[in-house]
Coordinates of C-alpha atoms in Angstrom, one line a residue:
M4 CA 0.1 -0.1 0.0
S5 CA 1.5 3.4 -0.8
D6 CA 2.2 6.1 1.9
R7 CA 1.3 8.7 -0.5
P8 CA -1.9 10.7 1.0
S9 CA -5.3 10.7 -1.0
A10 CA -5.7 13.6 -3.2
W11 CA -9.2 14.0 -2.0
P12 CA -8.5 15.5 1.6
T13 CA -6.4 18.3 -0.1
V14 CA -9.8 19.8 -1.8
R15 CA -10.7 22.9 0.4
P16 CA -14.0 23.2 1.9
L17 CA -14.1 26.7 0.1
A18 CA -13.7 24.9 -3.3
V19 CA -16.4 22.4 -2.7
A20 CA -18.8 25.0 -1.9
A21 CA -18.1 27.1 -5.0
L22 CA -18.4 23.9 -7.2
L23 CA -21.9 23.2 -5.6
T24 CA -22.7 26.9 -5.9
A25 CA -22.0 26.9 -9.7
S26 CA -23.7 23.5 -9.9
A27 CA -27.2 25.0 -8.7
L28 CA -26.8 28.4 -10.6
A29 CA -26.3 26.3 -13.8
T30 CA -29.3 24.5 -12.9
T31 CA -31.6 27.6 -11.9
R32 CA -30.6 29.0 -15.3
A33 CA -31.1 25.8 -17.1
A34 CA -34.9 26.1 -15.7
D35 CA -35.5 29.7 -16.9
P36 CA -38.3 29.7 -19.8
S37 CA -36.9 30.1 -23.3
L38 CA -38.4 31.7 -26.3
D39 CA -37.3 31.3 -30.1
A40 CA -37.7 34.7 -31.7
T41 CA -39.0 34.5 -35.2
W42 CA -38.1 36.8 -38.1
R43 CA -39.9 40.1 -38.6
S44 CA -42.6 39.9 -41.2
A45 CA -43.4 43.2 -43.2
S46 CA -46.9 43.0 -41.7
L47 CA -45.8 43.1 -38.1
V48 CA -46.2 46.9 -36.9
V49 CA -46.4 48.3 -33.6
D50 CA -50.1 49.5 -32.8
G51 CA -50.9 47.8 -29.6
S52 CA -52.6 45.0 -31.2
T53 CA -51.7 41.3 -31.7
A54 CA -53.6 40.5 -34.6
D55 CA -50.4 40.4 -36.8
W56 CA -48.6 38.2 -34.5
P57 CA -48.9 34.7 -35.6
A58 CA -48.4 33.1 -32.0
L59 CA -47.9 34.2 -28.5
Q60 CA -46.2 32.0 -25.8
R61 CA -47.1 32.1 -22.2
V62 CA -44.0 32.6 -19.9
D63 CA -44.1 30.9 -16.5
N64 CA -47.4 31.7 -14.9
G65 CA -47.1 35.3 -16.4
P66 CA -48.6 37.2 -19.6
M67 CA -48.2 35.8 -23.1
V68 CA -45.1 36.9 -24.9
G69 CA -44.0 37.1 -28.3
V70 CA -40.6 38.3 -29.8
A71 CA -39.7 39.1 -33.5
N72 CA -36.6 40.7 -34.8
D73 CA -34.6 41.7 -38.0
N74 CA -31.2 43.1 -38.3
D75 CA -32.0 46.3 -36.7
A76 CA -34.6 45.8 -33.9
V77 CA -36.4 43.5 -31.7
Y78 CA -40.3 43.5 -31.5
L79 CA -41.9 42.3 -28.2
A80 CA -45.6 41.8 -27.6
V81 CA -46.7 41.2 -23.9
A82 CA -50.5 40.5 -23.3
S83 CA -52.9 38.8 -21.2
N84 CA -56.9 38.5 -20.3
D85 CA -56.2 36.3 -17.3
P86 CA -58.0 38.5 -14.8
T87 CA -55.2 38.8 -12.0
I88 CA -52.3 39.3 -14.7
R89 CA -54.4 41.9 -16.7
Q90 CA -54.9 44.0 -13.5
Q91 CA -51.1 43.8 -13.0
L92 CA -50.2 44.8 -16.5
A93 CA -52.8 47.5 -16.3
T94 CA -50.3 49.6 -13.7
G95 CA -47.8 49.5 -16.1
L96 CA -44.9 47.5 -17.7
V97 CA -41.4 47.3 -16.9
V98 CA -39.1 45.5 -19.7
W99 CA -35.2 44.5 -19.2
F100 CA -32.9 43.4 -21.9
D101 CA -29.5 41.7 -20.8
P102 CA -27.2 40.8 -23.6
S103 CA -24.9 39.3 -21.0
E104 CA -27.2 36.8 -20.0
R105 CA -26.4 37.7 -16.4
Q106 CA -29.8 39.2 -15.3
A107 CA -28.4 42.5 -15.4
Q108 CA -30.7 45.6 -14.8
T109 CA -28.7 47.9 -16.9
F110 CA -31.1 48.5 -20.0
G111 CA -34.8 48.8 -19.3
V112 CA -38.0 50.5 -20.1
R113 CA -41.0 51.5 -18.1
L114 CA -44.3 52.1 -20.0
E115 CA -47.0 53.6 -18.5
G116 CA -50.2 51.8 -17.2
L117 CA -53.9 51.8 -18.9
A118 CA -55.5 52.2 -15.7
A119 CA -55.8 55.9 -14.3
E120 CA -53.4 56.5 -11.4
P121 CA -54.8 58.6 -8.4
L122 CA -52.4 61.5 -7.6
P123 CA -50.2 61.4 -4.7
G124 CA -51.8 61.5 -1.2
A125 CA -55.4 60.9 -3.1
T126 CA -57.7 58.2 -2.0
P127 CA -58.4 55.6 -4.9
T128 CA -62.1 55.8 -6.0
A129 CA -62.1 52.4 -8.0
A130 CA -60.3 48.9 -7.8
V131 CA -57.7 48.5 -10.9
G132 CA -60.3 46.1 -12.5
D133 CA -63.0 48.5 -12.6
S134 CA -61.1 51.5 -14.4
L135 CA -60.1 49.0 -17.1
A136 CA -63.7 49.3 -18.4
A137 CA -62.7 52.9 -19.7
A138 CA -59.0 51.9 -20.5
P139 CA -58.1 53.0 -24.3
A140 CA -58.1 51.5 -27.4
P141 CA -54.5 50.6 -28.8
H142 CA -52.8 53.4 -29.2
A143 CA -49.0 54.8 -29.7
L144 CA -47.1 56.0 -26.6
D145 CA -45.0 58.9 -27.0
S146 CA -42.6 58.9 -23.8
F147 CA -41.3 56.3 -21.8
D148 CA -38.9 55.9 -18.6
L149 CA -35.7 54.8 -19.5
L150 CA -34.1 52.7 -16.6
G151 CA -30.3 51.9 -16.0
P152 CA -27.5 51.6 -16.6
G153 CA -27.0 52.6 -12.9
K154 CA -29.2 51.1 -10.0
S155 CA -32.4 53.0 -9.5
Q156 CA -31.4 55.3 -12.5
R157 CA -34.4 56.6 -14.5
R158 CA -35.0 59.0 -17.4
L159 CA -37.9 60.4 -19.0
I160 CA -37.6 60.0 -22.9
E161 CA -40.2 61.8 -25.1
Q162 CA -40.7 61.6 -28.9
T163 CA -39.7 58.2 -29.0
D164 CA -40.1 57.8 -32.6
T165 CA -36.8 60.6 -33.0
V166 CA -34.6 57.7 -31.0
G167 CA -35.9 54.7 -33.2
I168 CA -38.2 53.5 -30.4
H169 CA -41.8 52.6 -31.1
L170 CA -44.2 51.6 -28.1
A171 CA -47.9 51.0 -27.9
S172 CA -50.5 49.9 -25.5
G173 CA -54.3 49.5 -25.1
M174 CA -57.1 47.0 -24.5
E175 CA -58.2 44.4 -27.0
D176 CA -60.6 41.7 -26.7
R177 CA -60.6 41.7 -22.9
S178 CA -56.8 41.8 -22.9
V179 CA -54.2 44.3 -21.7
V180 CA -51.6 44.7 -24.7
Y181 CA -48.1 46.2 -24.8
E182 CA -46.1 46.3 -28.2
L183 CA -42.2 47.6 -28.2
K184 CA -39.7 48.2 -31.1
L185 CA -36.3 48.6 -29.7
P186 CA -33.0 49.1 -31.5
L187 CA -30.4 46.2 -31.3
A188 CA -27.3 48.3 -31.8
K189 CA -26.5 52.1 -30.9
S190 CA -26.0 54.6 -33.3
D191 CA -26.4 58.4 -33.7
A192 CA -30.1 58.0 -34.7
T193 CA -30.5 55.2 -32.1
P194 CA -28.7 56.2 -28.7
Y195 CA -30.7 53.6 -26.5
A196 CA -30.4 50.1 -27.8
I197 CA -30.2 46.7 -26.3
D198 CA -26.7 46.1 -27.8
A199 CA -26.8 42.9 -29.5
T200 CA -27.1 41.5 -33.1
S201 CA -29.6 39.3 -34.8
G202 CA -29.0 35.7 -34.4
A203 CA -27.7 36.3 -30.4
T204 CA -29.2 35.1 -27.3
V205 CA -30.2 38.0 -24.7
L206 CA -32.2 37.7 -21.5
L207 CA -35.6 39.4 -21.4
G208 CA -37.1 40.5 -17.9
L209 CA -40.7 41.1 -17.3
E210 CA -42.3 43.1 -14.3
T211 CA -44.9 45.4 -13.3
P212 CA -43.7 48.5 -11.4
A213 CA -43.8 48.4 -7.4
D214 CA -46.1 50.5 -5.6
P215 CA -45.0 53.9 -4.8
K216 CA -44.0 54.3 -1.2
I217 CA -44.3 57.2 1.2
R218 CA -40.8 58.7 2.5
R219 CA -41.2 59.3 6.1
H220 CA -40.2 62.1 8.0
S221 CA -37.3 60.2 9.9
E222 CA -36.0 59.3 6.4
L223 CA -35.5 62.9 5.0
D224 CA -32.6 64.8 5.0
N225 CA -34.3 67.0 7.4
P226 CA -36.5 65.4 9.7
M227 CA -38.5 68.6 10.3
S228 CA -39.9 68.8 7.0
T229 CA -43.5 68.9 6.3
D230 CA -43.4 67.7 2.7
P231 CA -43.1 64.2 2.4
Y232 CA -42.7 62.9 -0.9
V233 CA -44.1 59.7 -2.7
I234 CA -40.9 57.8 -4.1
D235 CA -40.4 55.6 -6.9
P236 CA -38.3 52.2 -6.8
Y237 CA -36.4 53.1 -9.8
G238 CA -35.5 56.7 -8.2
G239 CA -36.6 60.2 -8.4
Y240 CA -39.9 61.9 -7.0
F241 CA -43.5 61.9 -8.1
G242 CA -43.8 65.2 -6.6
P243 CA -44.6 66.8 -3.0
M244 CA -47.5 65.2 -1.1
M245 CA -50.0 67.2 1.0
P246 CA -49.9 66.1 4.5
T247 CA -53.0 64.2 5.4
R248 CA -55.0 63.4 8.5
G249 CA -56.8 60.8 9.8
P250 CA -57.3 56.8 8.8
K251 CA -54.9 55.6 5.9
P252 CA -56.9 55.0 2.5
P253 CA -57.9 51.3 2.3
K254 CA -55.3 49.4 0.0
D255 CA -56.2 47.2 -2.8
E256 CA -54.5 44.3 -1.7
H257 CA -55.5 41.7 -4.4
V258 CA -53.5 43.7 -7.1
K259 CA -49.7 42.8 -6.4
P260 CA -47.0 43.9 -8.6
M261 CA -46.2 40.8 -10.9
K262 CA -42.6 39.7 -9.8
L263 CA -39.5 39.7 -11.9
V264 CA -39.5 37.0 -14.5
W265 CA -36.3 36.3 -17.0
V266 CA -36.9 34.6 -20.2
Q267 CA -33.8 33.3 -22.6
V268 CA -34.7 34.6 -25.9
H269 CA -33.0 33.2 -29.0
L270 CA -32.9 36.0 -31.8
A271 CA -33.7 35.0 -35.0
A272 CA -30.5 34.9 -37.5
G273 CA -30.1 37.6 -40.2
H274 CA -31.6 36.9 -43.6

């Protein structure tokens, strides 16, 4: 029998833990939903309707999603007539694209919702589901919030067509629908882009905006201030909120934000 010690005891516990962690991450990533994008047809336009989409695929337990692309842009449709998901989508939609496939939240867009939002400090007069009865028909959107690249960074972008981005939303056949066209590569004409090419694999993240929170006096730079603000999870202020007295307004507990879900998207190769 050899006196040479076995190689196994020399493996450090830290290295074993690292291997186990890597294996767990690989298993989690393998379980992520995936979509194969189709090549964009000439009839596909961003108008807030899914009529020109051949098919949409449900992602996990979330909305129906369709992805198409050409050599210049990615086209995305997100829709649902499920009562719960429809109410979530009615509050707005946040879309992330990550070409690094690391679930990085460095390039995102936030679209305004279909349901009318009460002013900061105001008491809601109707549930989200009730307000959808007056939701607009499919129509183009002329502004959105650009999210990233830093954490909690947000910038309002207006006149979207001048930067090569097209957005639309609306109600169609009892479904809430969002459509987007986002450039693949940056240029002088398209300064905000996914930074990918046709045929590449990217991660698509979908969620709905979190509820705004009231910044308490103790959290302000000046605790003696009488003007608390309603703040947004992505940074910035919605504006000064008038101090209110009495009981807090009732909360619509059944409408909770849709949690972030990541989808692996295989873009169609160039023609």
